[in-house]
């Protein structure tokens, strides 16, 4: 059992598990926080951004001023944004047999793995995961490709140079590994390697292990995975939720009796309760709009946005906002809204029942129908004709570095009437806002993260009782900014084993059993002997045949026929010779009776000594010792073979043979 | 007993004794028993049983049944007990040999019916009713009843066990009070036999090794001391106490008997009893010892009880307070660096480790704190607390608890971390702490902490994690402390701090008024109203309010989908109007929410809102405006008239009642305005109408009389009563000396027919509850002359009495009860006939 930890991000995990003879990659999340170090990509020429001064070193050197720009005391790389990939050096990724994906957020690095490492295996994921994952990738590629940037900065990555830079650039890890975004053909190639699976479907991997996805309750099609053999069970919990939102509820029962439970993807904001945050979101939205301001919600095109729209659907009438337009702008907006309505089997019970009425499961259909919600692929085209203020705009990317959101930040940033409300927890909102400073618009941080919190985790662990828990190191201590909150960490017995990026863990579990089949004809030939009531034993002589990780005991080949010809046998035909088998012995020797027997057979001077492990029977005259212990009997006599044989036979009389 | 009842009773008794009859429901039987209780209460004579032989017969027949149903057997036991409550009836029943068969050895006890808890309970109740005279007591002692009662103390049914315990207390008291003439000083054979038996039982139980027996006896003693308040009990209760005090003390000190939890109540009741009026003596030493040895959870109720006593020695009081403050002290110490703050207490009463361990445990932490906080709130509400509360430290401790609960405090000590972990997100503790905080606002001396207190309160108000119920409590505490803050800033001129706090409060209020959770919107509006009520005269408050968005948001909420919110918005807008339309700094220009619009909006709600709450709120705001007379309403007469016409047909009786209240205020104000000042010079102008006439004309124009008279026949009684009260008040004004005495005068008048019709209608109407609408013979409610006559002619006082009679006085009479029982029971015969 080994776990190679390729990502240090607790909610964007990438681990490789070596289990029996298989190599399984669990998720391949892409850490996009690296993009926060780059300047935003404006959709239209931004005079403000283009006029930012180049960064000058303390000693006045200006060789970096083309690559690095300064904005309100922060330094940004002026280049196409790059992403921090999972570790690729820790093990040879071409040896990975399968990749299991748990949700669409955790597959964003897939093209880097499947297209660059020589990977030849299969990827397993549910259908909504693949479809929505594709949308996310498409949006990402589209946002970056439609704003081509001639310049590509690399000088700053030089280790010597990086050391001279201000934080956070100075502390950025593995900058040499940062890569530009993949392309659509790479996305398509990667997605073509995915095999679709359904919840509770059992997938055999090389006969050695079986993997099964379970509903995790976090997003459409999100799953936890069970990886098990006949005698071992590893559960992989990644991004799960117990709240009642739109997806199917989490399957907890199937996680029981795990030997090892790998726990990732807990809430990133453990102190914020999602209900309170939704309330905060609505209140701030209403206040801004009532004052004549616009609201900008940087978000992903799928996920929490469905719940927010549902919440607003109930709220807008009561808050007197019925006439305020809601815009959803994303190259995949239409597909996202429509996909959500067709994955009925992956939805929670309430929404599933709506489908049979038949009604659309999500109320955003009605918002669209009544023209309250309008969606556009981008700000160009129809949107500019329809655009009315004050309004509410949902658009990506939550990092504020690319996508249509950049345009709205530039447009609305100068007025204090407007508000930007952050709901995605993946990026620090202050870092995201840094290149837009100074900013007049109001900023509200309402991170909505429905993944498990620590109270729920502790209940879950009590419920499913795994033998060992493995988790990212961040979960084993309180958050750095709130070191007194000892309630915000995993508390279990035995303590959880933690991992960090680029670490190889030996999982605390030893394999002890393997299942072997016995062929019927071999089974027929066995003669069990009852040695204790209820326990029978039989000796087996057989050949162990192993193929495709299945082990079978077969009858030994017949003894070789005498050679029919004098032709010399080929060495390879040689079959191991079967010697006549000695019987196996069992039972114990009652000392008193044994002594009586010895006396009957003429040994008169028998003495018995008790030892720590058994007895020693002394035959003084014959200068012979018989050591009787629980698991061995020794006859020690000098060169008197007939005596030894005689004594041996007397000992054997007390034992059972088979 | 009336003749009608006496005639019905035999039938009822026969039906009750008939095993074929379906069981009556328990309420009926209970009502019947209540009736018998009322019949026997002041009448000890034997006549009831002699004149109604069906009663003993009923008992006989039930006893003759092979398997009487538990409910009828229970009824019979209780009935017999009630009947036997006087000596003469007891003798009568004894002569018929009934009591022995019910309460004696041959009675139901021990039989199959005894398995039913209701039967055992009825047996105890029956005995309790019976034991009000010596023969009954004697009867019970000789029939082996005492042992049964002793055994029932440990009954699996808590009701039976408690009733048995109460019975023993009653018997002991009765026996000692009735059987002895001289004061009992020492316990000796002078004590009556029954009392001796009970005392002996108590003593034996206390000395036994059975925890349950000990607990039973302690509970018995607790209720005994709890029931003896007269000074006449002093002598023997003291003797009894001295006899058991040592035993009680040993329970306190030994851990072997788990009876501590009962001891606190016992000691408290003894402390309250008149025996220990003096502050000397060993008893108080025992109480002190209890405060030391009981756990804080057990000692809490004792401590708070002691603090309420007038005659408790001061040192014990201080000790009791210390016990209550210990958890708060522990919190303060756990949260701060050593020696940063002196804790709350100089020394603790019991071992501080006990409190620490209770607070360190997840299961007991919240419980202990909630109990302590509830006790403290009770103490703070007392007018005369005879010890000084360390308010500043208490406030600091409360703030610490609140900060632990929202995770804002990082404690340095390990104990602090554990407590913090236990308290994070604990709503129960948050709510209790906020209650105490609100109560503490009225205490002096906390001024230095007020800044940091508002930091804590604002953090709660701002946090999205604050639950709606906790938020409501936070609002309540905040409004109380804002009042205190205002007083403070008046005295020390620290306006800046006040303005900053008010600004922050209004900012967060704005956000909360937009919450998607209606409970939050509702409590935000209530908070706003509370603030306006207390602070509307303060300039800073008015300025902060008027410069915020709160006014506009509040007006918006008049259209909230949730009716409770609409109602609260109406109330808030009503109160805000008192500021905005009178205050000189009101931003009138460009404000669409001016006076006329607000009045029109509220009237619209009153006439169109589909829910009752907002309409009730509107009518009470209108009344408030009228009462305050602060210029909201220009043409009051027209306004009242419009409101009356809207309200009159409202389906909600509380709205109609509110309308009457408005009319009452209007009447009294108009009378005050139009009545001549007794010292004013008499006007010489002949043509001007007299004030009385003018008043009548105003009332008639406002269509007031029609509303009042129609309301007399309202289907909801309170409305009729209120209308009658208002009319009586008006008549008092128009006929100050006497009513119209000459009926001829009415008949002769042109309106005579109409008045007569009104009189007739009202007489029936109060019964018919239906005011005729056809105006054929009707009366002109807008004619001043007719109304003057009507006020004088109609006997409003009689109407008043009629209306005040409980509406179900007919249905609740014993006669009707008996008829009901007969009707229910009678059906069986009809069915039989049908079957045949």
PDB file of N, CA, C and O in Angstrom, chain B residues 26-58:
ATOM      1  N   UNK B  26     -63.017  10.473  29.942  1.00  0.00           N
ATOM      2  CA  UNK B  26     -62.553  10.837  31.276  1.00  0.00           C
ATOM      3  C   UNK B  26     -62.935  12.250  31.673  1.00  0.00           C
ATOM      4  O   UNK B  26     -63.193  12.519  32.844  1.00  0.00           O
ATOM      5  N   UNK B  27     -63.008  13.151  30.690  1.00  0.00           N
ATOM      6  CA  UNK B  27     -63.357  14.537  31.042  1.00  0.00           C
ATOM      7  C   UNK B  27     -64.740  14.605  31.652  1.00  0.00           C
ATOM      8  O   UNK B  27     -64.968  15.347  32.612  1.00  0.00           O
ATOM      9  N   UNK B  28     -65.668  13.829  31.100  1.00  0.00           N
ATOM     10  CA  UNK B  28     -67.025  13.817  31.629  1.00  0.00           C
ATOM     11  C   UNK B  28     -67.031  13.373  33.087  1.00  0.00           C
ATOM     12  O   UNK B  28     -67.661  13.994  33.941  1.00  0.00           O
ATOM     13  N   UNK B  29     -66.300  12.276  33.323  1.00  0.00           N
ATOM     14  CA  UNK B  29     -66.257  11.741  34.683  1.00  0.00           C
ATOM     15  C   UNK B  29     -65.584  12.737  35.622  1.00  0.00           C
ATOM     16  O   UNK B  29     -66.026  12.923  36.763  1.00  0.00           O
ATOM     17  N   UNK B  30     -64.536  13.384  35.133  1.00  0.00           N
ATOM     18  CA  UNK B  30     -63.854  14.381  35.962  1.00  0.00           C
ATOM     19  C   UNK B  30     -64.792  15.533  36.307  1.00  0.00           C
ATOM     20  O   UNK B  30     -64.822  16.015  37.440  1.00  0.00           O
ATOM     21  N   UNK B  31     -65.588  15.954  35.295  1.00  0.00           N
ATOM     22  CA  UNK B  31     -66.523  17.053  35.543  1.00  0.00           C
ATOM     23  C   UNK B  31     -67.551  16.656  36.599  1.00  0.00           C
ATOM     24  O   UNK B  31     -67.916  17.455  37.463  1.00  0.00           O
ATOM     25  N   UNK B  32     -67.972  15.413  36.507  1.00  0.00           N
ATOM     26  CA  UNK B  32     -68.950  14.905  37.462  1.00  0.00           C
ATOM     27  C   UNK B  32     -68.360  14.927  38.877  1.00  0.00           C
ATOM     28  O   UNK B  32     -69.009  15.349  39.841  1.00  0.00           O
ATOM     29  N   UNK B  33     -67.105  14.478  38.967  1.00  0.00           N
ATOM     30  CA  UNK B  33     -66.438  14.481  40.274  1.00  0.00           C
ATOM     31  C   UNK B  33     -66.294  15.909  40.807  1.00  0.00           C
ATOM     32  O   UNK B  33     -66.491  16.146  41.997  1.00  0.00           O
ATOM     33  N   UNK B  34     -65.967  16.843  39.876  1.00  0.00           N
ATOM     34  CA  UNK B  34     -65.844  18.246  40.295  1.00  0.00           C
ATOM     35  C   UNK B  34     -67.156  18.752  40.882  1.00  0.00           C
ATOM     36  O   UNK B  34     -67.190  19.470  41.871  1.00  0.00           O
ATOM     37  N   UNK B  35     -68.222  18.330  40.244  1.00  0.00           N
ATOM     38  CA  UNK B  35     -69.536  18.761  40.709  1.00  0.00           C
ATOM     39  C   UNK B  35     -69.790  18.229  42.127  1.00  0.00           C
ATOM     40  O   UNK B  35     -70.225  18.963  43.014  1.00  0.00           O
ATOM     41  N   UNK B  36     -69.475  16.959  42.325  1.00  0.00           N
ATOM     42  CA  UNK B  36     -69.683  16.381  43.668  1.00  0.00           C
ATOM     43  C   UNK B  36     -68.801  17.074  44.692  1.00  0.00           C
ATOM     44  O   UNK B  36     -69.192  17.308  45.818  1.00  0.00           O
ATOM     45  N   UNK B  37     -67.573  17.399  44.272  1.00  0.00           N
ATOM     46  CA  UNK B  37     -66.676  18.110  45.182  1.00  0.00           C
ATOM     47  C   UNK B  37     -67.304  19.439  45.610  1.00  0.00           C
ATOM     48  O   UNK B  37     -67.318  19.789  46.780  1.00  0.00           O
ATOM     49  N   UNK B  38     -67.886  20.141  44.597  1.00  0.00           N
ATOM     50  CA  UNK B  38     -68.457  21.450  44.936  1.00  0.00           C
ATOM     51  C   UNK B  38     -69.693  21.268  45.823  1.00  0.00           C
ATOM     52  O   UNK B  38     -69.983  22.112  46.665  1.00  0.00           O
ATOM     53  N   UNK B  39     -70.414  20.154  45.640  1.00  0.00           N
ATOM     54  CA  UNK B  39     -71.603  19.919  46.457  1.00  0.00           C
ATOM     55  C   UNK B  39     -71.230  19.620  47.904  1.00  0.00           C
ATOM     56  O   UNK B  39     -71.949  19.977  48.834  1.00  0.00           O
ATOM     57  N   UNK B  40     -70.107  18.938  48.086  1.00  0.00           N
ATOM     58  CA  UNK B  40     -69.765  18.487  49.438  1.00  0.00           C
ATOM     59  C   UNK B  40     -68.897  19.489  50.183  1.00  0.00           C
ATOM     60  O   UNK B  40     -68.712  19.370  51.382  1.00  0.00           O
ATOM     61  N   UNK B  41     -68.313  20.391  49.444  1.00  0.00           N
ATOM     62  CA  UNK B  41     -67.284  21.260  50.025  1.00  0.00           C
ATOM     63  C   UNK B  41     -67.770  22.001  51.280  1.00  0.00           C
ATOM     64  O   UNK B  41     -67.125  21.983  52.307  1.00  0.00           O
ATOM     65  N   UNK B  42     -68.936  22.641  51.170  1.00  0.00           N
ATOM     66  CA  UNK B  42     -69.423  23.419  52.309  1.00  0.00           C
ATOM     67  C   UNK B  42     -70.588  22.723  53.007  1.00  0.00           C
ATOM     68  O   UNK B  42     -71.285  23.325  53.801  1.00  0.00           O
ATOM     69  N   UNK B  43     -70.812  21.489  52.675  1.00  0.00           N
ATOM     70  CA  UNK B  43     -71.990  20.826  53.247  1.00  0.00           C
ATOM     71  C   UNK B  43     -71.586  19.473  53.827  1.00  0.00           C
ATOM     72  O   UNK B  43     -71.486  18.477  53.127  1.00  0.00           O
ATOM     73  N   UNK B  44     -71.352  19.451  55.152  1.00  0.00           N
ATOM     74  CA  UNK B  44     -70.908  18.192  55.746  1.00  0.00           C
ATOM     75  C   UNK B  44     -72.063  17.239  56.080  1.00  0.00           C
ATOM     76  O   UNK B  44     -71.819  16.132  56.553  1.00  0.00           O
ATOM     77  N   UNK B  45     -73.303  17.667  55.799  1.00  0.00           N
ATOM     78  CA  UNK B  45     -74.429  16.834  56.270  1.00  0.00           C
ATOM     79  C   UNK B  45     -74.556  15.554  55.464  1.00  0.00           C
ATOM     80  O   UNK B  45     -73.991  15.423  54.366  1.00  0.00           O
ATOM     81  N   UNK B  46     -75.357  14.684  55.996  1.00  0.00           N
ATOM     82  CA  UNK B  46     -75.507  13.358  55.395  1.00  0.00           C
ATOM     83  C   UNK B  46     -76.559  13.362  54.288  1.00  0.00           C
ATOM     84  O   UNK B  46     -76.737  12.387  53.582  1.00  0.00           O
ATOM     85  N   UNK B  47     -77.225  14.504  54.137  1.00  0.00           N
ATOM     86  CA  UNK B  47     -78.382  14.531  53.234  1.00  0.00           C
ATOM     87  C   UNK B  47     -78.069  14.089  51.802  1.00  0.00           C
ATOM     88  O   UNK B  47     -78.841  13.397  51.176  1.00  0.00           O
ATOM     89  N   UNK B  48     -76.938  14.491  51.344  1.00  0.00           N
ATOM     90  CA  UNK B  48     -76.603  14.181  49.949  1.00  0.00           C
ATOM     91  C   UNK B  48     -76.722  12.681  49.676  1.00  0.00           C
ATOM     92  O   UNK B  48     -77.293  12.258  48.682  1.00  0.00           O
ATOM     93  N   UNK B  49     -76.179  11.876  50.577  1.00  0.00           N
ATOM     94  CA  UNK B  49     -76.261  10.421  50.345  1.00  0.00           C
ATOM     95  C   UNK B  49     -77.613   9.856  50.729  1.00  0.00           C
ATOM     96  O   UNK B  49     -78.091   8.896  50.143  1.00  0.00           O
ATOM     97  N   UNK B  50     -78.210  10.507  51.722  1.00  0.00           N
ATOM     98  CA  UNK B  50     -79.528   9.992  52.132  1.00  0.00           C
ATOM     99  C   UNK B  50     -80.586  10.304  51.092  1.00  0.00           C
ATOM    100  O   UNK B  50     -81.383   9.441  50.730  1.00  0.00           O
ATOM    101  N   UNK B  51     -80.571  11.527  50.593  1.00  0.00           N
ATOM    102  CA  UNK B  51     -81.580  11.936  49.615  1.00  0.00           C
ATOM    103  C   UNK B  51     -81.344  11.315  48.251  1.00  0.00           C
ATOM    104  O   UNK B  51     -82.242  11.251  47.424  1.00  0.00           O
ATOM    105  N   UNK B  52     -80.126  10.922  48.016  1.00  0.00           N
ATOM    106  CA  UNK B  52     -79.815  10.338  46.705  1.00  0.00           C
ATOM    107  C   UNK B  52     -79.291   8.918  46.890  1.00  0.00           C
ATOM    108  O   UNK B  52     -78.094   8.653  46.728  1.00  0.00           O
ATOM    109  N   UNK B  53     -80.149   8.018  47.232  1.00  0.00           N
ATOM    110  CA  UNK B  53     -79.670   6.640  47.500  1.00  0.00           C
ATOM    111  C   UNK B  53     -79.000   6.025  46.276  1.00  0.00           C
ATOM    112  O   UNK B  53     -78.276   5.029  46.391  1.00  0.00           O
ATOM    113  N   UNK B  54     -79.237   6.654  45.123  1.00  0.00           N
ATOM    114  CA  UNK B  54     -78.599   6.090  43.925  1.00  0.00           C
ATOM    115  C   UNK B  54     -77.076   6.147  44.022  1.00  0.00           C
ATOM    116  O   UNK B  54     -76.389   5.339  43.387  1.00  0.00           O
ATOM    117  N   UNK B  55     -76.566   7.063  44.835  1.00  0.00           N
ATOM    118  CA  UNK B  55     -75.107   7.173  44.928  1.00  0.00           C
ATOM    119  C   UNK B  55     -74.501   5.955  45.630  1.00  0.00           C
ATOM    120  O   UNK B  55     -73.611   5.299  45.064  1.00  0.00           O
ATOM    121  N   UNK B  56     -74.947   5.635  46.856  1.00  0.00           N
ATOM    122  CA  UNK B  56     -74.423   4.398  47.453  1.00  0.00           C
ATOM    123  C   UNK B  56     -74.722   3.171  46.582  1.00  0.00           C
ATOM    124  O   UNK B  56     -73.902   2.253  46.490  1.00  0.00           O
ATOM    125  N   UNK B  57     -75.889   3.216  45.923  1.00  0.00           N
ATOM    126  CA  UNK B  57     -76.235   2.075  45.065  1.00  0.00           C
ATOM    127  C   UNK B  57     -75.229   1.924  43.918  1.00  0.00           C
ATOM    128  O   UNK B  57     -74.865   0.818  43.539  1.00  0.00           O
ATOM    129  N   UNK B  58     -74.837   3.076  43.378  1.00  0.00           N
ATOM    130  CA  UNK B  58     -73.849   3.029  42.292  1.00  0.00           C
ATOM    131  C   UNK B  58     -72.584   2.326  42.779  1.00  0.00           C
ATOM    132  O   UNK B  58     -72.044   1.434  42.115  1.00  0.00           O
TER     133      UNK B  58
END
